Amino acid sequence: MSKAIVTLHEQEGIHPLIAKPSHRLWTVAALLCATVATGNPYVLAAAGGVLLLLLLWCGVSIRLIVGRMLLLLPFGAGAALFIPFHTEGTAVWTGLGFVATEEGALKAAVILLKLAVANLLLTYLLAVTPLFTLLRSLRSVGVPAVLLELILLMVRYFFLLKEEAASMLKAQRARGMSFRGWRWGPRTYKRFGELAGVLFLRAYERSKRIYIAMSARGGLEGEKTTNKVRSGKRTGGESGEMRIEERSRKEGERARAGERSGGENGEARTEERPREEGEKVRAAETGEAAVSGSRRDEGELAVEVRGVSFSYGKVKALGGVSFEIPVGSKVALMGPNGAGKSTLISLLNGLELSQAGEVRLFGETVKRDNGERLRRRVGVVYQDPDDQIFSSTVEEDIAFGPRNMGVSEEEAEERVETALASVGMDGMRKRSPFELSYGQKRRVAIAGVLAMKPDLIILDEPMSFLDPKGRDELQALLEKMVSAGMTVIVATHDVDFAAEWADRVLLLKDGRLLASGTVELLFDDGLIEQASLHLPRLARPFRLLDGATDAKPRTVKQAAQSIWKLIARSSSGGSGGGAVDLEDSVAKSRPGGG
């Protein structure tokens, strides 16, 4: 049993005695009322003894019970010290001008026993019932659902702020700060005040990001979808009967039937054309093959952006941006900080409306009156998963979006199960989000979006703060999304990831679109420098080798093949003979590719 006074999830070795949490809550409430109404000290003492034995039988540690009982000391001291001396009756002790009465001592004993019994009842309830389960079960006693959701959200982010405060304190201590002792100096008080102020500002900034994340999943769109949940009706979107695996199979057949020709490293053709304010943009035509298993119909576009501009007051975030994204594409949205990527994501998700130009999703212009409906087809995974996970348990958070869409509880449950399986988190559905690692939180955030079954999914810096294994797993998950028929856009600074994974690239700089086309753009030295990025690491060594400056390896396998070609060319006097055999040896030694 944990040392914590409250539990966050079901504990091993604990026997709750009453299985259903709501029944448990009602039973404890009834016993508390009976305890308050009982005035017989013998009955109360017997009840306390029985409860103590039951707690031990349930598996609650004696250490936890003692810790809870010690909380009575401040209240018990008041009852024991003052009530006997302020109650009229038969005197049993006199001293120092004070008189304690028998009736007062009996009254104090009854109060102490009531406090002890009530404490044991609450200890049982809190020890065998996870905190968030307990809060949700309060609905059965008539507590308004809106109030409970607010309480759950506050508790969720209390723990998050606690983690942030601990991290900040750790960083300050690492630089020589100390908060030990009772007497602090002026500098310590100043630093502590700065810590509290920064924590408040962080909470304020996070609240804005949480608001955006909740809006992106339909959490602030009124009561109409909630009413449809109760009636079991669905609104908009595709049927919940089809799982991701089924969609992957069916759409894969469609893609193979209509697969277009072209090589993986097809050349990107660029052309110059005038733009607003005299600027020019390179519009690159894709020459790549359709992604196997994707839902790329000939001529069908997932996104069309035409001359879009957006400003925050006098600060221009986007200016005259135009591009297209075919259905089923894997797109890397790239550019330095402040390039306008976050603003563009908000426009594509309908959270913001363009101030000039037009944004079209799947052939329909995004407007104020259809933004909510189109938003259901666009899922966004934000950079910090703690901004996006705001429910009390993993399954509650994943069901947040589907319930706001108005699906039935049965379908919402099915979507939760499918989404968790797709991200490899099947056994975590009852866990509290703040118990998870950063990588696990990232997976839950993705699952919450997948449960809405979007046609377009946008991920903001998904690779940040992940270890190499986590990056590989996430990249495999992105491939699975595309195979399931989704169009995927990843906003990233990681040129190496973009070169290996994407089939299209959008390069932004200072709110302007520098280029749009295939990943060939990432090997253009001048363009990459203009975008404040760098060449993919696999391509850099070839810039130093004679006869290999045009090499554009996207994967380790392609880089190895290029090296073997150079070796073969050198050994054969430049004729290039034997290169094919060497490539075959690379393929045999690395069957999985790069």
PDB file of C-alpha atoms in Angstrom, residues 172-179:
ATOM      1  CA  GLN A 172      17.586  26.722  -8.259  1.00  0.00           C
ATOM      2  CA  ARG A 173      19.235  24.357  -5.775  1.00  0.00           C
ATOM      3  CA  ALA A 174      21.572  23.145  -8.521  1.00  0.00           C
ATOM      4  CA  ARG A 175      22.821  26.734  -8.771  1.00  0.00           C
ATOM      5  CA  GLY A 176      23.444  27.153  -5.054  1.00  0.00           C
ATOM      6  CA  MET A 177      20.033  28.278  -3.761  1.00  0.00           C
ATOM      7  CA  SER A 178      18.902  26.970  -0.357  1.00  0.00           C
ATOM      8  CA  PHE A 179      15.547  27.214   1.414  1.00  0.00           C
TER       9      PHE A 179
END
